[in-house]
mmCIF file of C-alpha atoms and ligand atoms in Angstrom:
data_model
loop_
_atom_site.group_PDB
_atom_site.id
_atom_site.type_symbol
_atom_site.label_atom_id
_atom_site.label_comp_id
_atom_site.label_asym_id
_atom_site.label_seq_id
_atom_site.Cartn_x
_atom_site.Cartn_y
_atom_site.Cartn_z
ATOM 1 C CA MET A 1 -34.494 -11.330 -9.326
ATOM 2 C CA GLN A 2 -34.926 -14.700 -11.317
ATOM 3 C CA GLN A 3 -36.490 -17.717 -9.459
ATOM 4 C CA ASN A 4 -33.271 -19.852 -9.537
ATOM 5 C CA ASP A 5 -30.944 -17.021 -8.274
ATOM 6 C CA ARG A 6 -29.627 -17.268 -4.872
ATOM 7 C CA VAL A 7 -30.854 -14.940 -2.387
ATOM 8 C CA ARG A 8 -27.978 -13.123 -0.549
ATOM 9 C CA VAL A 9 -28.331 -11.672 2.946
ATOM 10 C CA LEU A 10 -25.694 -9.692 4.790
ATOM 11 C CA PHE A 11 -26.045 -8.788 8.584
ATOM 12 C CA VAL A 12 -24.069 -5.686 9.671
ATOM 13 C CA CYS A 13 -22.971 -4.294 13.019
ATOM 14 C CA LEU A 14 -19.899 -2.102 14.190
ATOM 15 C CA GLY A 15 -17.165 -4.561 15.052
ATOM 16 C CA ASN A 16 -18.528 -7.828 13.321
ATOM 17 C CA ILE A 17 -17.554 -9.707 16.532
ATOM 18 C CA CYS A 18 -20.768 -9.721 18.626
ATOM 19 C CA ARG A 19 -24.144 -8.976 16.936
ATOM 20 C CA SER A 20 -23.656 -9.510 13.173
ATOM 21 C CA PRO A 21 -21.949 -12.864 13.692
ATOM 22 C CA MET A 22 -24.533 -13.963 15.865
ATOM 23 C CA ALA A 23 -27.347 -13.001 13.333
ATOM 24 C CA GLU A 24 -25.213 -14.859 10.766
ATOM 25 C CA GLY A 25 -24.975 -17.918 12.653
ATOM 26 C CA VAL A 26 -28.737 -18.040 13.797
ATOM 27 C CA PHE A 27 -30.104 -17.068 10.381
ATOM 28 C CA SER A 28 -27.783 -19.809 8.716
ATOM 29 C CA HIS A 29 -29.032 -22.302 11.145
ATOM 30 C CA LEU A 30 -32.610 -21.679 10.357
ATOM 31 C CA VAL A 31 -31.809 -21.688 6.680
ATOM 32 C CA LYS A 32 -30.137 -25.071 6.695
ATOM 33 C CA GLU A 33 -32.904 -26.511 8.919
ATOM 34 C CA ALA A 34 -35.329 -25.420 6.247
ATOM 35 C CA GLY A 35 -33.214 -27.230 3.705
ATOM 36 C CA LEU A 36 -32.369 -24.040 1.884
ATOM 37 C CA GLY A 37 -28.762 -23.846 2.311
ATOM 38 C CA ASP A 38 -28.057 -23.904 -1.525
ATOM 39 C CA ARG A 39 -30.604 -21.219 -2.118
ATOM 40 C CA ILE A 40 -29.864 -18.343 0.303
ATOM 41 C CA VAL A 41 -26.241 -17.050 0.923
ATOM 42 C CA VAL A 42 -25.480 -15.361 4.312
ATOM 43 C CA ASP A 43 -22.717 -13.376 5.456
ATOM 44 C CA SER A 44 -21.723 -10.615 8.041
ATOM 45 C CA ALA A 45 -19.473 -7.687 8.189
ATOM 46 C CA GLY A 46 -18.702 -4.724 10.396
ATOM 47 C CA THR A 47 -18.645 -0.976 9.563
ATOM 48 C CA GLY A 48 -15.445 -0.575 11.691
ATOM 49 C CA ASP A 49 -12.067 -2.001 11.174
ATOM 50 C CA TRP A 50 -10.905 -2.752 14.762
ATOM 51 C CA HIS A 51 -11.406 -6.522 14.885
ATOM 52 C CA ILE A 52 -10.656 -7.650 11.284
ATOM 53 C CA GLY A 53 -9.733 -11.284 11.067
ATOM 54 C CA GLU A 54 -10.819 -12.091 14.910
ATOM 55 C CA ARG A 55 -13.101 -14.710 15.843
ATOM 56 C CA ALA A 56 -16.475 -13.653 17.143
ATOM 57 C CA HIS A 57 -16.516 -12.555 20.708
ATOM 58 C CA PRO A 58 -16.514 -15.445 23.392
ATOM 59 C CA GLY A 59 -19.930 -14.481 24.421
ATOM 60 C CA THR A 60 -21.467 -14.731 21.055
ATOM 61 C CA ARG A 61 -19.611 -18.053 20.460
ATOM 62 C CA ASP A 62 -20.796 -19.220 23.950
ATOM 63 C CA ILE A 63 -24.431 -18.468 23.237
ATOM 64 C CA LEU A 64 -24.438 -20.078 19.895
ATOM 65 C CA LYS A 65 -22.848 -23.337 21.233
ATOM 66 C CA GLN A 66 -25.611 -23.297 23.918
ATOM 67 C CA HIS A 67 -28.225 -23.430 21.068
ATOM 68 C CA ASP A 68 -26.078 -26.008 19.076
ATOM 69 C CA ILE A 69 -25.271 -23.560 16.312
ATOM 70 C CA ASP A 70 -21.786 -23.907 14.642
ATOM 71 C CA TYR A 71 -20.053 -20.689 14.002
ATOM 72 C CA ASP A 72 -16.329 -20.166 13.134
ATOM 73 C CA GLY A 73 -16.356 -16.976 11.019
ATOM 74 C CA ARG A 74 -13.751 -14.264 11.052
ATOM 75 C CA ALA A 75 -14.453 -10.456 11.454
ATOM 76 C CA ARG A 76 -14.272 -8.576 8.199
ATOM 77 C CA GLN A 77 -15.238 -4.849 7.320
ATOM 78 C CA LEU A 78 -17.944 -3.891 4.971
ATOM 79 C CA THR A 79 -16.750 -3.242 1.460
ATOM 80 C CA ASP A 80 -18.397 -1.136 -1.323
ATOM 81 C CA ALA A 81 -18.735 -4.050 -3.355
ATOM 82 C CA ASP A 82 -21.123 -5.556 -0.472
ATOM 83 C CA LEU A 83 -23.480 -2.850 -1.140
ATOM 84 C CA GLY A 84 -24.054 -4.246 -4.907
ATOM 85 C CA ALA A 85 -23.695 -7.831 -3.965
ATOM 86 C CA PHE A 86 -26.520 -8.593 -1.526
ATOM 87 C CA ASP A 87 -30.310 -8.546 -1.888
ATOM 88 C CA TYR A 88 -30.894 -7.759 1.911
ATOM 89 C CA ILE A 89 -28.697 -5.864 4.119
ATOM 90 C CA LEU A 90 -29.691 -5.786 7.766
ATOM 91 C CA ALA A 91 -28.436 -3.394 10.262
ATOM 92 C CA MET A 92 -28.283 -4.043 13.870
ATOM 93 C CA ASP A 93 -28.926 -0.457 14.997
ATOM 94 C CA ARG A 94 -29.655 2.876 13.482
ATOM 95 C CA ASN A 95 -25.910 4.008 13.407
ATOM 96 C CA ASN A 96 -25.152 0.947 11.228
ATOM 97 C CA LEU A 97 -28.234 1.732 9.172
ATOM 98 C CA ALA A 98 -27.153 5.418 8.844
ATOM 99 C CA ASP A 99 -23.666 4.420 7.958
ATOM 100 C CA LEU A 100 -25.106 1.942 5.343
ATOM 101 C CA ARG A 101 -27.583 4.425 3.691
ATOM 102 C CA ALA A 102 -24.679 7.079 3.590
ATOM 103 C CA ARG A 103 -22.268 4.963 1.975
ATOM 104 C CA ALA A 104 -24.771 3.458 -0.420
ATOM 105 C CA ASN A 105 -26.033 6.999 -1.481
ATOM 106 C CA GLY A 106 -29.182 5.493 -3.189
ATOM 107 C CA ALA A 107 -26.916 3.207 -5.512
ATOM 108 C CA THR A 108 -27.737 -0.129 -4.352
ATOM 109 C CA PRO A 109 -30.120 -2.945 -5.387
ATOM 110 C CA ALA A 110 -30.323 -4.144 -1.799
ATOM 111 C CA GLU A 111 -33.075 -3.815 0.797
ATOM 112 C CA ILE A 112 -31.250 -2.084 3.509
ATOM 113 C CA ARG A 113 -33.465 -2.269 6.860
ATOM 114 C CA LEU A 114 -33.012 -2.433 10.592
ATOM 115 C CA PHE A 115 -33.024 -6.148 11.309
ATOM 116 C CA LEU A 116 -35.398 -5.854 14.010
ATOM 117 C CA ASP A 117 -38.018 -4.749 11.482
ATOM 118 C CA TYR A 118 -38.463 -8.514 10.644
ATOM 119 C CA ALA A 119 -39.047 -9.340 14.413
ATOM 120 C CA GLU A 120 -42.660 -10.318 15.374
ATOM 121 C CA GLY A 121 -43.717 -9.640 18.886
ATOM 122 C CA VAL A 122 -40.867 -7.560 19.895
ATOM 123 C CA ASN A 123 -40.876 -3.884 20.924
ATOM 124 C CA GLU A 124 -37.220 -3.130 20.468
ATOM 125 C CA ARG A 125 -36.123 -1.501 17.258
ATOM 126 C CA GLU A 126 -32.293 -1.797 17.771
ATOM 127 C CA VAL A 127 -30.090 -4.891 18.785
ATOM 128 C CA PRO A 128 -28.195 -3.536 21.739
ATOM 129 C CA ASP A 129 -24.534 -3.744 21.783
ATOM 130 C CA PRO A 130 -23.426 -6.180 23.991
ATOM 131 C CA TYR A 131 -19.703 -5.582 23.685
ATOM 132 C CA TYR A 132 -19.829 -3.500 26.938
ATOM 133 C CA SER A 133 -23.050 -4.630 28.624
ATOM 134 C CA GLY A 134 -22.310 -8.280 28.228
ATOM 135 C CA ARG A 135 -26.088 -8.977 27.616
ATOM 136 C CA PHE A 136 -25.686 -11.715 24.861
ATOM 137 C CA GLU A 137 -28.711 -13.630 26.071
ATOM 138 C CA GLU A 138 -30.924 -10.711 25.264
ATOM 139 C CA VAL A 139 -29.257 -10.144 22.052
ATOM 140 C CA TYR A 140 -29.787 -13.831 21.124
ATOM 141 C CA ARG A 141 -33.769 -13.657 21.863
ATOM 142 C CA LEU A 142 -33.802 -10.435 19.543
ATOM 143 C CA VAL A 143 -31.736 -11.975 16.957
ATOM 144 C CA ARG A 144 -33.632 -15.235 16.809
ATOM 145 C CA ALA A 145 -37.154 -13.616 16.579
ATOM 146 C CA ALA A 146 -35.927 -11.389 13.832
ATOM 147 C CA ALA A 147 -34.004 -14.182 11.896
ATOM 148 C CA GLU A 148 -37.295 -16.272 12.106
ATOM 149 C CA GLY A 149 -39.319 -13.149 10.712
ATOM 150 C CA LEU A 150 -36.765 -12.504 7.926
ATOM 151 C CA LEU A 151 -36.635 -16.142 6.883
ATOM 152 C CA ASP A 152 -40.541 -16.294 6.399
ATOM 153 C CA HIS A 153 -40.388 -13.020 4.631
ATOM 154 C CA ILE A 154 -37.702 -14.299 2.261
ATOM 155 C CA ARG A 155 -39.561 -17.555 1.580
ATOM 156 C CA ALA A 156 -42.805 -15.851 0.895
ATOM 157 C CA ARG A 157 -41.367 -13.118 -1.330
ATOM 158 C CA HIS A 158 -39.214 -15.538 -3.201
ATOM 159 C CA GLY A 159 -41.259 -18.661 -3.503
ATOM 160 C CA LEU A 160 -38.861 -20.845 -1.392
HETATM 161 P P1 4NP B 201 -20.581 -5.493 17.557
HETATM 162 O O1 4NP B 201 -20.081 -5.124 18.977
HETATM 163 O O2 4NP B 201 -20.799 -4.281 16.652
HETATM 164 O O3 4NP B 201 -21.841 -6.198 17.899
HETATM 165 O O4 4NP B 201 -19.614 -6.444 16.957
HETATM 166 C C1 4NP B 201 -18.785 -4.241 19.041
HETATM 167 C C2 4NP B 201 -17.652 -4.886 18.959
HETATM 168 C C3 4NP B 201 -16.466 -4.034 19.075
HETATM 169 C C4 4NP B 201 -16.546 -2.670 19.323
HETATM 170 C C5 4NP B 201 -18.013 -2.185 19.565
HETATM 171 C C6 4NP B 201 -18.906 -2.815 19.310
HETATM 172 N N1 4NP B 201 -15.511 -1.873 19.569
HETATM 173 O O5 4NP B 201 -15.547 -0.765 19.893
HETATM 174 O O6 4NP B 201 -14.343 -2.386 19.397
#
């Protein structure tokens, strides 16, 4: 990647209404705070199609609002084109990771990883799905830690 190319980051979960929109909102917020809004592109998608076009879950919207983070994205489904268009694709859990790897079948320039690989001081490896549990606060804590670690990683690796 050339120095002045933009770094492209995609967060992926199942429905694209709870976890990956929260990750997109938190990470975009950190990117803007760091003054890197014109250098890092951030998006999210779901492997499933149930919620296409919907706003984020009220639990995700509420917690982002509590942290003064604006988010008004609409759910969309992952496409084959996404696999070629992003530098980092971050899966919320191992099912998402397996779906992404199977779909990419080795033919992607993206680094496909579990998002929590970037979270320091966190024992969990997967972001638990709050769709049924309602544990959005716990999800926020994990997402925030991973977003901070991911931004540090990208800044170091891309000289930003
Ligand atoms: P997400 O949560 O993958 O974090 O957006 C879910 C949202 C919807 C469903 C499952 C998980 N669903 O089965 O509709």
